[in-house]
């Protein structure tokens, strides 16, 4: 794995606020203000896609409304004099590099391209003399990434929008193509507006994948027109459902922001709620004590040894996946409980009839479900147990998510699968919130302690991998399991922490946590404060006293 | 194999009668029948010239009952209750009755700041099944307010009908087991607006918390504008917009008082005062020196306590703030003195040498000066435990209230010295624990008081552990606390609620449930009620978090361990 980390910097710039850090950039020390008639010029782009036009208007909106004061003790007051004399930037010109010809493709189309074919690179220049700034890219998605960077350059002082670091020159592209965030909408329900707000925040730190863990044992909030009973009986309530229109809204919103949606229907475990509509397909529903039959209440798993259940599951996956334009679909596969099947007479009868072991039956089930996906052009995604715990015949194309431990990545790579780093010991955002199971006062979070942004940031995505295996790592993601969260604490649990992996997988590992030139804490403060200005409730990582004094609250201070 | 549906039915049959009240009254007799609330429901007052803040409380209660719109936390959210709506009676009136002569009725805000040992929060409540008037009776308007907060929690809404399923209900002489039930907020590490504080006070009212411990300043910022010392906030607030004007302070105090909440302001001294150096560098030792050597956290800097002019300045600042506050209590802090800071401070060493005093002897004199100023204003001093356990302070008045924070194990030692205590132990009640390290450049660092203190861990706290029966009266109560290195308005509600309700019940209800059973031993009974008050908070605009998947919240005990 190439670890690209080329900082071409000429000044120490504590206020510099780019996140993720561009792979190659330089800045100056000149003040530059944004002209009141500043505009973004796309005259060089014939027939610009609508989602690019929308991205341009959002960018101009942020430039107007961010109103972010520089995170320095005087909040930028001392820049006043130099701003009086500064040049003014009137325009930003977007253009494709010379290689692009014909009708441009949209951000939305490029965002769901094959993950190894996406082009996100761009170059950005902001001259100090007030002549036009430029963003150039080989793709519309690249232009969009450049706009996102441009939006992070500016501060506000008495209604003047400015930078004190002109001229700026950036050449940037990501190290890893998969940079994700996972949200569980089953343990607790999240309104569509919460998801859209989360997608906005993801786009600001250049994430590419919304991994949507839609359903689980506790609720089935997804409307599936072919199987309406699933949400009718399994959602928390009639208004706590993602309708087909809602899904379309979310997918369009994500794609227009450069984000692919990876839907997950977790099977065959984590499916107790299906019993509310289809009791015949579920083994040990509500079995007690739940701790024997499930990792958390309620118990209940699909009867995968049963041919009808297998066909039902394949139809369900087919119905759902057809409504998502992305090429990737997760069938889950984590935490199968074998005790549940041992007491399920129906499963035991099926196994006896077919003469299969549980593992052989799972293999048949998995192959059936995977072939439905592959027949419709989708690439299956699974949790690591499907590779490490069971001997299954999976498509070579399968992408495996490593979650139990970061130490498991090497074993998955040994088997030759591409993998996404989602290790609980670094990227689980729910860890450290204490035990949530009732009547258990001394219970602790199973994955205690809390994973701080800086701990997550220290993750090495290619640890213990050979150079050849490292190529199998397509990226990683932060994850939020929602036993203890919903709309009230979504933003505060996720942001700005999830930005840690966004930078790790864009800029490359081995980042600059101890680098005195571009230390991370002040940049991450900046992201958090800008998110808050944009309506995302990112939390304070430190007292404001520290946020205004870069490095002073470091352990090495 | 048990069917899904069977598990649910079994669980329902185990639900105790009174899910919704938090803290649970010490006396409670309730039925399980439906009583509807009339569309013309009103609350009447049986005495003339009721104080305005009681009238306002009545208005708020009526409004909350109409707007809570809370569906009962059961599968179906109350649909099974609706079958009884047709035959149920309707409640038209709740009457508030003062048991003493009405001429003695004081504003709630007045009674909320009466000295702790004289405060009267008791009330009785009856809600008959037959639709005849409900009654809240009490000796004080403060007691009536507590009765209203109980009454508000009885009501659910299903399909437009407001009803309770606990009729008939009788509560006789419910009163708190402990006089002090608090919540502490640090507004110095990060700033919180007056509206954030008011929203918090609303939630505190709902669970009968009676003290807002306002840790208003610390080393990072000085957000309180003190009229006589304007330079403190001018140089020490994060910005003008991030400071409390005298009007803001009065606004908070009034809002709290109307909700039965006393405001205990703390100006932490002589440590935790680096920010004073921004306006008075001559008063601060090791100002902005290496924090790892000289402070528990950045920035370093403490008042030069051995300097008489610093002691006089400090006393004047404390008095200037305290004299504007109605509370009988004021905290001078006193935690985490860094002795290395003073050892390295030339002026402090010179003054100690000249006076021939040890550091702690100088601290004793400093404290007698600051506390003397408070005593002259009729205030009772409150201090952190180190003032008693570590610094050998000899001049503390006997009536000083000591907050135990370092460990719950320290309570007995403080009580041994004869002081009254407030339980604020980090190992049970610190709401910030478990959020990881916030110091920069420390990827493997953890929260110093890890792990996270869950509501249920807090709930098992025993206020009388290792306290002899003769010393029980020294235990005033307790509080949960939020230090705000890692929080601001964005996560205030989610860190605090519903967890801080845990201590509210410990110190109101005491050891025993109204049915005589041990409260902690029946923690399974508590969670459904806590879910309920949490969902009610959310209906009122407080962003309390989910304690479990909603699947569990609708199925009491099914997700127990």
Coordinates of C-alpha atoms in Angstrom, one line a residue, chain B residues 189 215 217-220 222 266-276 283-286 294-296 299-305 314 332-339 341-342 363 366 384 386-387 391:
Chain B
X189 CA -14.9 24.7 30.4
X215 CA -20.0 25.7 38.9
X217 CA -16.1 29.7 36.8
X218 CA -13.0 27.7 36.4
X219 CA -9.5 28.1 35.0
X220 CA -10.6 28.2 31.4
X222 CA -14.9 33.5 33.7
X266 CA -19.8 28.1 43.2
X267 CA -16.8 30.3 42.6
X268 CA -14.0 27.8 42.9
X269 CA -11.0 29.1 44.9
X270 CA -8.1 29.2 45.4
X271 CA -7.4 26.6 42.7
X272 CA -9.2 26.5 39.3
X273 CA -8.7 30.2 38.9
X274 CA -6.1 30.6 36.2
X275 CA -8.4 32.8 34.1
X276 CA -8.3 35.5 36.8
X283 CA -2.9 37.5 41.9
X284 CA -2.2 34.2 40.1
X285 CA 0.7 31.8 40.7
X286 CA 2.2 29.8 37.9
X294 CA 1.4 22.5 37.8
X295 CA -2.3 21.6 37.2
X296 CA -4.7 18.8 36.8
X299 CA -4.3 25.9 31.9
X300 CA -2.2 26.1 35.1
X301 CA -2.7 29.0 37.5
X302 CA -4.0 29.4 41.1
X303 CA -4.7 32.4 43.4
X304 CA -1.7 33.4 45.5
X305 CA -3.5 32.4 48.6
X314 CA -11.2 37.1 46.6
X332 CA -16.1 28.5 47.5
X333 CA -14.9 25.3 46.0
X334 CA -11.5 24.3 47.3
X335 CA -10.6 21.2 45.2
X336 CA -7.4 20.1 43.6
X337 CA -4.9 22.6 45.0
X338 CA -1.6 22.0 43.2
X339 CA 1.1 22.4 45.8
X341 CA 2.6 25.4 41.7
X342 CA 3.0 27.2 45.0
X363 CA -4.9 28.5 53.2
X366 CA -7.4 32.7 53.3
X384 CA -15.2 20.3 48.2
X386 CA -10.2 18.3 50.3
X387 CA -10.8 21.4 52.5
X391 CA -5.7 20.6 53.9

